[in-house]
PDB file of C-alpha atoms in Angstrom:
ATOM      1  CA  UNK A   1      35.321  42.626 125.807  1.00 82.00           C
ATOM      2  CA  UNK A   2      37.787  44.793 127.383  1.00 91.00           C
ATOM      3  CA  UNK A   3      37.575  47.683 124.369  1.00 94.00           C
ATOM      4  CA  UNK A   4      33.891  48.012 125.360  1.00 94.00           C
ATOM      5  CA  UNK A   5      34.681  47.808 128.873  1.00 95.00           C
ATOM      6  CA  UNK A   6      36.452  51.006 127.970  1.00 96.00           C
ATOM      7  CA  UNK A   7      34.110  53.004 125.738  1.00 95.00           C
ATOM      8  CA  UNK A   8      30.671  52.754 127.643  1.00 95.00           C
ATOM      9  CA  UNK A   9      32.201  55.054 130.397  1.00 95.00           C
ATOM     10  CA  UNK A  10      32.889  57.596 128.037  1.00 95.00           C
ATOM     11  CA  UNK A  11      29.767  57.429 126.033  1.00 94.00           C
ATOM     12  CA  UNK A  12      27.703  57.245 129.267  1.00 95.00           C
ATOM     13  CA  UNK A  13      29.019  60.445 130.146  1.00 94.00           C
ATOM     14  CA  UNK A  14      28.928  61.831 126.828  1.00 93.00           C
ATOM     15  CA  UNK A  15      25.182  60.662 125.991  1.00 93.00           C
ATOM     16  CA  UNK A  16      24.270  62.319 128.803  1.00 94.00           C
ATOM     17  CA  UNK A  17      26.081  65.357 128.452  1.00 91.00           C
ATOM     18  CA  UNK A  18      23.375  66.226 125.431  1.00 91.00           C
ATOM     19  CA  UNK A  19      20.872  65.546 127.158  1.00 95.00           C
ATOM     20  CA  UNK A  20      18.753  69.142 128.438  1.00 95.00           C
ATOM     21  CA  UNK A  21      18.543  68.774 132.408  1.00 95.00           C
ATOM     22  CA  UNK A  22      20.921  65.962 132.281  1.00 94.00           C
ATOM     23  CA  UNK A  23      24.362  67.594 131.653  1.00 93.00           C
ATOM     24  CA  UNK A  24      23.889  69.599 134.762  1.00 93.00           C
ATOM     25  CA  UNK A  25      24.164  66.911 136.213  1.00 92.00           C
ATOM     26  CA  UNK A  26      27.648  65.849 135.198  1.00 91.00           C
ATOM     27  CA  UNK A  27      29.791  68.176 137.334  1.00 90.00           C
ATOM     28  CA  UNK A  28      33.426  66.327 137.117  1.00 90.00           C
ATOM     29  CA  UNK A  29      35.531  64.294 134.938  1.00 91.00           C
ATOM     30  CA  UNK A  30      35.832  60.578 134.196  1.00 95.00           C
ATOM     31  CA  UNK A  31      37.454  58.689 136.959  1.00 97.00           C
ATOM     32  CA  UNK A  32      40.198  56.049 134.592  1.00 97.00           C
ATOM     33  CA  UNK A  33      40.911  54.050 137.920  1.00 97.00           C
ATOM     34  CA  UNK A  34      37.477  53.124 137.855  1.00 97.00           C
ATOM     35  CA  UNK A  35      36.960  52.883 134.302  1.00 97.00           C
ATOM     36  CA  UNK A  36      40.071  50.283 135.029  1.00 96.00           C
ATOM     37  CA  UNK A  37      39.206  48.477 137.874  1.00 96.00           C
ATOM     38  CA  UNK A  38      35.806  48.012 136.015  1.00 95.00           C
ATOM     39  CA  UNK A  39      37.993  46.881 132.687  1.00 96.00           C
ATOM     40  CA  UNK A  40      39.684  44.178 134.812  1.00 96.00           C
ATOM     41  CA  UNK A  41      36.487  42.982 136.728  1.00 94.00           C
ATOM     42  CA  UNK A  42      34.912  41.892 133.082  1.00 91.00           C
ATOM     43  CA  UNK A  43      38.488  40.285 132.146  1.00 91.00           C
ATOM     44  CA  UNK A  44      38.788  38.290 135.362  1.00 91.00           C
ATOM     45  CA  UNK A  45      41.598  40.094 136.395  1.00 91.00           C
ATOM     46  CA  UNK A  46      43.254  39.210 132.904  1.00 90.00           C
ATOM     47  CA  UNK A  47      42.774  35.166 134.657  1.00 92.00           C
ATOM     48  CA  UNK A  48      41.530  32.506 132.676  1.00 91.00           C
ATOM     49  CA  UNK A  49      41.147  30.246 135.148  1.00 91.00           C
ATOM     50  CA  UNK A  50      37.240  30.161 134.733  1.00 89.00           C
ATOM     51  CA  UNK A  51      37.882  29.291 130.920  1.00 90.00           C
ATOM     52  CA  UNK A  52      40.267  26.774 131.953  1.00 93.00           C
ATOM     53  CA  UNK A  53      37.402  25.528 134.088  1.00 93.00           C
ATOM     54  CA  UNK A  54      35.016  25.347 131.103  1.00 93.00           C
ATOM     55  CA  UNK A  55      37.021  23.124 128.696  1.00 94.00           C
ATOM     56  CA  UNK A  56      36.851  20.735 131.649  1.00 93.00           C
ATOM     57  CA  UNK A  57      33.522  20.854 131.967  1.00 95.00           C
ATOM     58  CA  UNK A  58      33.181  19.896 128.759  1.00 96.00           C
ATOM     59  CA  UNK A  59      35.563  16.642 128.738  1.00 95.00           C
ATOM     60  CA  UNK A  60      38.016  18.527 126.557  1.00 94.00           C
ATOM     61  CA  UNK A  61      42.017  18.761 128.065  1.00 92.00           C
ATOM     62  CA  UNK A  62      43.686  21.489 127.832  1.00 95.00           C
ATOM     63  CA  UNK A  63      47.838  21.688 127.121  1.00 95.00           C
ATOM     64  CA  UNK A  64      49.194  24.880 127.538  1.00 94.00           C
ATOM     65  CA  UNK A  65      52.689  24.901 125.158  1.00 93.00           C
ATOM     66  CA  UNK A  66      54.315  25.862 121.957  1.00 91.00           C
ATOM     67  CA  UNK A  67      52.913  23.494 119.335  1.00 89.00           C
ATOM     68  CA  UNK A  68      53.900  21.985 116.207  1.00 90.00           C
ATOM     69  CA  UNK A  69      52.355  19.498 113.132  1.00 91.00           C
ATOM     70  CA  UNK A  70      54.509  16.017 113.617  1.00 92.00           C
ATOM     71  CA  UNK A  71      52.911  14.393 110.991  1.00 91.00           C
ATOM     72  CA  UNK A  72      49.554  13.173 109.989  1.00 93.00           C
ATOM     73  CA  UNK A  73      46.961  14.086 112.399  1.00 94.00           C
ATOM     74  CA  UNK A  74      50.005  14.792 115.160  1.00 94.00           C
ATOM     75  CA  UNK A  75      51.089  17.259 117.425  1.00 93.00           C
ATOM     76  CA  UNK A  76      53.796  18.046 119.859  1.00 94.00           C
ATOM     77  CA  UNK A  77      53.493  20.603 122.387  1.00 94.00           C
ATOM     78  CA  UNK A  78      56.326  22.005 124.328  1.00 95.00           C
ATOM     79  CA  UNK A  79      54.910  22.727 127.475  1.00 95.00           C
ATOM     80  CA  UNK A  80      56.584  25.919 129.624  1.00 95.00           C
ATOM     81  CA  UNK A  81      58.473  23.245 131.349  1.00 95.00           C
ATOM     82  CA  UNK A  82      60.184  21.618 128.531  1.00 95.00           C
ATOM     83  CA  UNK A  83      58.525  18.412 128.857  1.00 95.00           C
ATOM     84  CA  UNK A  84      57.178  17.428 125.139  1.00 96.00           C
ATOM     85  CA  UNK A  85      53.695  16.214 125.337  1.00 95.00           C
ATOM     86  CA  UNK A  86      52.588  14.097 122.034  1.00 96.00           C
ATOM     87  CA  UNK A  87      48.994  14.485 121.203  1.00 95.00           C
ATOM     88  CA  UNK A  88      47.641  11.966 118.387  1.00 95.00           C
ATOM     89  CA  UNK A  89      44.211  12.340 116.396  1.00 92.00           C
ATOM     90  CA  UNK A  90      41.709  10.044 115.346  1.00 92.00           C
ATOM     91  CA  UNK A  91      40.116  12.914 112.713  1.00 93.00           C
ATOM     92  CA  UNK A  92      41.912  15.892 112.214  1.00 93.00           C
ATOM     93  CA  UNK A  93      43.999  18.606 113.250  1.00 92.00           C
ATOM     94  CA  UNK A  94      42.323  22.278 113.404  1.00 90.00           C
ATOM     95  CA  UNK A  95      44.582  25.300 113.350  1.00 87.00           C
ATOM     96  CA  UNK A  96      43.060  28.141 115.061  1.00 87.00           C
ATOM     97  CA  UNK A  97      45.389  30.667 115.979  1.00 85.00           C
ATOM     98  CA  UNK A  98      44.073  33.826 115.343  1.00 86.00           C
ATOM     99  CA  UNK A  99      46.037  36.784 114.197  1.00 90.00           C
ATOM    100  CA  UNK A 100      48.479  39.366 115.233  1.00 90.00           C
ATOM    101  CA  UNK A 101      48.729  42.923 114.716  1.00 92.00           C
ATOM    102  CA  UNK A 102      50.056  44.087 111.211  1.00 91.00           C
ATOM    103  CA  UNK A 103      52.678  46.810 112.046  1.00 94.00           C
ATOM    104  CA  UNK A 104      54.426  48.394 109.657  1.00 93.00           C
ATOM    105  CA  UNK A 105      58.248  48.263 109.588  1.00 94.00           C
ATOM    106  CA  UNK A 106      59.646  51.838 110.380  1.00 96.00           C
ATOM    107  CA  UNK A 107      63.068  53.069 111.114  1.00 96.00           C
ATOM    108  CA  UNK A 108      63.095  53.530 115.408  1.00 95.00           C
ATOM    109  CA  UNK A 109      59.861  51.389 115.852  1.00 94.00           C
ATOM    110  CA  UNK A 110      62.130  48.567 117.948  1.00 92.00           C
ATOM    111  CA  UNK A 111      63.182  51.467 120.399  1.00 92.00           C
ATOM    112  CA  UNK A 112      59.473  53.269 120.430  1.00 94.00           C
ATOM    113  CA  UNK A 113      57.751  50.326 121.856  1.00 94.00           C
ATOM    114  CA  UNK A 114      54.685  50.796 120.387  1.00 96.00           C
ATOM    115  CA  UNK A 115      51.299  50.015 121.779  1.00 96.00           C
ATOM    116  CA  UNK A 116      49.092  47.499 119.579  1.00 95.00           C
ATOM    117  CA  UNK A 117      45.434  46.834 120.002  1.00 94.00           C
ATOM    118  CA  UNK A 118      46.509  44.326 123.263  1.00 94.00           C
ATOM    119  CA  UNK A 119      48.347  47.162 125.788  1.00 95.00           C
ATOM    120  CA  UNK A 120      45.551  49.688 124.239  1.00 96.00           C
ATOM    121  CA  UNK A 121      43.191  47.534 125.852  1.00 96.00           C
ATOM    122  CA  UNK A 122      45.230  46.350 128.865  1.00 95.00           C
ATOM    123  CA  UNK A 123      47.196  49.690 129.899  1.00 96.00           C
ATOM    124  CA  UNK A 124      45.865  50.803 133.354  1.00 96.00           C
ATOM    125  CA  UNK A 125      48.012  54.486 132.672  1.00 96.00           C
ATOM    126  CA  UNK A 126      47.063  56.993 130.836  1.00 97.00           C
ATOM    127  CA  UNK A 127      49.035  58.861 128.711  1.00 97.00           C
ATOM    128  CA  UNK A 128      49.487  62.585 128.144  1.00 98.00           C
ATOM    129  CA  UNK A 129      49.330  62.685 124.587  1.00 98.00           C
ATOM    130  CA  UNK A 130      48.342  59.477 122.513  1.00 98.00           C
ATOM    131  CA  UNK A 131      48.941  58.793 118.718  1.00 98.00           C
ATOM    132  CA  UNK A 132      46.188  56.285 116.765  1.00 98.00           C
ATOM    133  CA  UNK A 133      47.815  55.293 113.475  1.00 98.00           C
ATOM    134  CA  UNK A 134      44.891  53.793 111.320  1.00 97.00           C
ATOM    135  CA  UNK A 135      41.375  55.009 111.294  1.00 96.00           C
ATOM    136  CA  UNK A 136      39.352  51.263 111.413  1.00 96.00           C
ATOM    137  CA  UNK A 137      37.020  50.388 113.774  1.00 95.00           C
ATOM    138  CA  UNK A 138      39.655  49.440 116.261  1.00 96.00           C
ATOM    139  CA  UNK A 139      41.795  52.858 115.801  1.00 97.00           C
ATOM    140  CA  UNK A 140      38.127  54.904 116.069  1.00 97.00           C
ATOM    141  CA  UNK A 141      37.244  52.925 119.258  1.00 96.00           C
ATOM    142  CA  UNK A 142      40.346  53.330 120.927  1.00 97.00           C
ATOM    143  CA  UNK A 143      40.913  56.950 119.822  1.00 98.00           C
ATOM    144  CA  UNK A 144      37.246  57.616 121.698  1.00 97.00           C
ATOM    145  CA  UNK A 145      38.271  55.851 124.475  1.00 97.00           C
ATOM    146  CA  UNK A 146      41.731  56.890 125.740  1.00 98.00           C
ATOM    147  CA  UNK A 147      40.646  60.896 124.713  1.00 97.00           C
ATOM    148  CA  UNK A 148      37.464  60.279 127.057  1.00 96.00           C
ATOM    149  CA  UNK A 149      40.081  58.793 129.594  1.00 97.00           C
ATOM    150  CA  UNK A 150      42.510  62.250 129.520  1.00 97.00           C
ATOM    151  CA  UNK A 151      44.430  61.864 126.383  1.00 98.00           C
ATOM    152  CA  UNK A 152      45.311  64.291 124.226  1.00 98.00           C
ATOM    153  CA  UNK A 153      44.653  61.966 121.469  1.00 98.00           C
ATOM    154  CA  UNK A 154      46.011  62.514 117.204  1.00 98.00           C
ATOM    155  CA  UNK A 155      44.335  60.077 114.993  1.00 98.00           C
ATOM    156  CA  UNK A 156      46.269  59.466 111.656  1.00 98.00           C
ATOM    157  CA  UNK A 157      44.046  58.310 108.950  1.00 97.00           C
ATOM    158  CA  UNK A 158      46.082  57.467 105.460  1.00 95.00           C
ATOM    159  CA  UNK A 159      43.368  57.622 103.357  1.00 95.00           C
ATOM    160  CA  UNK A 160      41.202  60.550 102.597  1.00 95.00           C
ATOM    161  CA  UNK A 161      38.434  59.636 104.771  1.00 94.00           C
ATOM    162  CA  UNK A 162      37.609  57.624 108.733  1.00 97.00           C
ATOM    163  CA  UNK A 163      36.398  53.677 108.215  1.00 97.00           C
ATOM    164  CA  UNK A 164      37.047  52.995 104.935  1.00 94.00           C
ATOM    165  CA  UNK A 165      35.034  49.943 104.310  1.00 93.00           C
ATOM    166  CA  UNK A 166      32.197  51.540 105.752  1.00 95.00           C
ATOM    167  CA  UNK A 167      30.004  53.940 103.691  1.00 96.00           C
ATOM    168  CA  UNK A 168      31.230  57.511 103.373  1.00 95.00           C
ATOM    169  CA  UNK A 169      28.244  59.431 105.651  1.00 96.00           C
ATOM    170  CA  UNK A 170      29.618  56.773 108.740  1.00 96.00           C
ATOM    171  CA  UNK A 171      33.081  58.111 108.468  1.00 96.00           C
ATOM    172  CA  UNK A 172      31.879  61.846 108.262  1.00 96.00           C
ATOM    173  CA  UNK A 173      29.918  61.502 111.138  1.00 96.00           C
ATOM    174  CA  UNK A 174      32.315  59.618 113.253  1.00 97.00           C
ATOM    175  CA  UNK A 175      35.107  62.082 112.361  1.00 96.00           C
ATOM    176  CA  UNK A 176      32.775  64.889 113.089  1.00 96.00           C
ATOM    177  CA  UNK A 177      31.884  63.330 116.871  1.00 95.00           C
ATOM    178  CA  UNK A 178      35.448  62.461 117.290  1.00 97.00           C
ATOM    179  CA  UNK A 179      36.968  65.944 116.630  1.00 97.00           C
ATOM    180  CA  UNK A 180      33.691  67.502 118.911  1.00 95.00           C
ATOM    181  CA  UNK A 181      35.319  65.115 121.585  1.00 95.00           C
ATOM    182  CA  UNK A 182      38.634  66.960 121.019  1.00 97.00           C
ATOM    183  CA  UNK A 183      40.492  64.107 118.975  1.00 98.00           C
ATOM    184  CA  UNK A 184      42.827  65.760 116.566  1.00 98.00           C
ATOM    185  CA  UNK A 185      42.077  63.823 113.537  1.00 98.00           C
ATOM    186  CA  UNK A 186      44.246  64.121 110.578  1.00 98.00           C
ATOM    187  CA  UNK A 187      43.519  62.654 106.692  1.00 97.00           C
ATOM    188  CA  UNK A 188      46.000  61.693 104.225  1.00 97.00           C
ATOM    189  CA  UNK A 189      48.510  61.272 106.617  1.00 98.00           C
ATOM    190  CA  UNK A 190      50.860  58.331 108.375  1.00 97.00           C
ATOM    191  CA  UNK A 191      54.227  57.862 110.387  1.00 98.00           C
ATOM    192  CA  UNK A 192      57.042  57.839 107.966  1.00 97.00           C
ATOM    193  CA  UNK A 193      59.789  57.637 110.715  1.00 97.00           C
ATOM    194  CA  UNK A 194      59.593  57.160 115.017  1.00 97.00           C
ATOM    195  CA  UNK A 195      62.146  58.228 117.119  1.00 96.00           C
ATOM    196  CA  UNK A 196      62.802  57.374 120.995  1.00 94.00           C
ATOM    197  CA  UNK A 197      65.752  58.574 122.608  1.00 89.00           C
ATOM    198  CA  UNK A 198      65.348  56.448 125.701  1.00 89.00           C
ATOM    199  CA  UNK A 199      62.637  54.895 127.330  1.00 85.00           C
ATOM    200  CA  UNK A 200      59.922  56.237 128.942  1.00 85.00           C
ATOM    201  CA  UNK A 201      60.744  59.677 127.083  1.00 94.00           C
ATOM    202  CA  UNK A 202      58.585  61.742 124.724  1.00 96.00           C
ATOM    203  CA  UNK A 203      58.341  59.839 121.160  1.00 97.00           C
ATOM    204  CA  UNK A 204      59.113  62.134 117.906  1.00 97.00           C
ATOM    205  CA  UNK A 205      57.200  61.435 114.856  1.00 98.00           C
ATOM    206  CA  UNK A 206      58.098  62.341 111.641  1.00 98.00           C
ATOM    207  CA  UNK A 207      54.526  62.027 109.165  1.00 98.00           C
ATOM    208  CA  UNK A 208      54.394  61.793 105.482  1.00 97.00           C
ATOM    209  CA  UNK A 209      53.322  65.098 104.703  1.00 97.00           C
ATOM    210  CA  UNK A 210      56.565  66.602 106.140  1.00 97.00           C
ATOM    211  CA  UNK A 211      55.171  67.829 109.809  1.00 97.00           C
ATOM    212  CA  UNK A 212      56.267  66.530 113.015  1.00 97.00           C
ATOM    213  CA  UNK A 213      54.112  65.085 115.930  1.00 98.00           C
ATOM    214  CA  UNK A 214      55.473  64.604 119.740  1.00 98.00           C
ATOM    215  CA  UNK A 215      53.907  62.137 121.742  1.00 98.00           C
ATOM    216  CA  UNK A 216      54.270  59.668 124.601  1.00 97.00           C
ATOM    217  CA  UNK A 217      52.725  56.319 123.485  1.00 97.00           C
ATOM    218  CA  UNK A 218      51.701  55.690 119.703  1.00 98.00           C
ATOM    219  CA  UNK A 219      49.141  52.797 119.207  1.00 98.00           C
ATOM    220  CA  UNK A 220      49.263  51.236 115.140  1.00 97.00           C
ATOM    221  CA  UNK A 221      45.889  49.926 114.445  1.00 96.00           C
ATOM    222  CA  UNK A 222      46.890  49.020 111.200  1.00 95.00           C
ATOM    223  CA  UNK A 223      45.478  45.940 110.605  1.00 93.00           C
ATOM    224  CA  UNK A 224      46.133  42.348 111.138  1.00 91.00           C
ATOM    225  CA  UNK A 225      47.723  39.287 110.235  1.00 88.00           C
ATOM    226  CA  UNK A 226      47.530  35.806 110.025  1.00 86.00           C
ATOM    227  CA  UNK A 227      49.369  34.439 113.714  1.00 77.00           C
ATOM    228  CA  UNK A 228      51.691  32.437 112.715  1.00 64.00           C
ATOM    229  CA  UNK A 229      52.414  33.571 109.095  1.00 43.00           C
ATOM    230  CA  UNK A 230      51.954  31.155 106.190  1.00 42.00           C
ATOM    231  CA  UNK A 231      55.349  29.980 105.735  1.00 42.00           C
ATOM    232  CA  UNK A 232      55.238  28.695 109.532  1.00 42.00           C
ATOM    233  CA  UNK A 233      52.362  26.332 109.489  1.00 45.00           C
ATOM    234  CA  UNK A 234      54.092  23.553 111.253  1.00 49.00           C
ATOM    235  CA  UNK A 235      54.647  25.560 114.373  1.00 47.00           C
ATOM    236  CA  UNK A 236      52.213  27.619 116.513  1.00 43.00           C
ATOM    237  CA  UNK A 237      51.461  29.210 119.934  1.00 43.00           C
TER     238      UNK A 237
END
């Protein structure tokens, strides 16, 4: 997975880095070019062509389109081309199209262009200061990452405590190895309002508890969704 891609870097270095006659040892910084190229070397180069390869191998055919139900056990897929391609059943039709991130809707998030779990994992530039909305597993894990990449990394937590779901003593300690790594993590807290003059410029935050927080990329790990939504079952990606 690219996420862990990402983190075993950093934890290599900082495992190490408590470790008497080890730490010595580690005498510069992370390299995120090679962190990276190493990323995109377990992804394929984001190319799925060996998956692609796979469903042949297994007799299965593989239509690349926007689907949609056509009735019973039917399906038409719009293929990039515009040709329709009609695909009938014998059995059934399984729906299995994942989810999407749940963002919530803010005035300025349109211009902001906010990162989501996908560019988090695909971004090959790091930015100078990084906002993590939601303190999950995927806002902990991404928060560890991009700080042990160079970010100056804020993690916004609503609730009172990190990983919810989890028992109480995991969120402590994750907090506490989070904030040793530098990560400004901050309880009780969310975006109430984003602001982006233009692209590509700083991003002003406005938070819930009446402070404000300049950054240049915010990521929302916020949860997810059902992809499509339940009120568009007949059509899907």
């Amino acid at each position: 997975m690219p996420s862990k891609s990402l983190l075993r870097p950093v934890l290599a270095v900082s495992d190490v880095r408590r470790v008497d006659g080890a730490r010595e040892a580690v005498t510069g910084s992370i390299d995120p070019a090679g962190v990276f190229g190493r990323r995109d070397r377990y992804v394929n180069d984001w190319d799925d062509t060996s998956r692609v390869d796979w469903v042949a191998g297994i007799g299965a055919t593989l239509v690349r389109g926007h689907g949609r139900l056509d009735g019973p056990r039917r399906v038409v897929v719009t293929t990039p081309s515009g040709r329709e391609v009609v695909l009938a059943v014998r059995h059934a039709v399984v729906i299995c199209t994942g989810s999407r991130s749940a963002i919530p809707d803010l005035p300025g998030l349109a211009e902001a262009r906010p990162w989501t779990n996908r560019e988090a994992n695909d971004s090959s530039d790091v930015p100078n200061r990084l906002a993590v909305v939601g303190a999950g597993g995927v806002g902990v894990e991404m928060a560890t990452a991009w700080q042990g990449l160079g970010s100056k990394v804020t993690l916004l937590a609503r609730g009172s405590r990190l990983l919810p779901r989890m028992e109480p003593f995991v969120g402590e300690l994750v907090g506490r190895g989070l904030a040793e790594a530098g990560v400004d993590v901050r309880t009780g807290v969310t975006v109430r309002e984003l602001s982006r003059a233009y692209p590509y410029c700083p991003l002003a935050l406005a938070l819930t508890d009446g402070t404000e927080l300049e950054v240049d990329e915010i990521l929302f790990a916020t949860g997810r969704k059902p992809s499509p939504t339940t009120s568009a079952w007949k059509q899907s990606d």
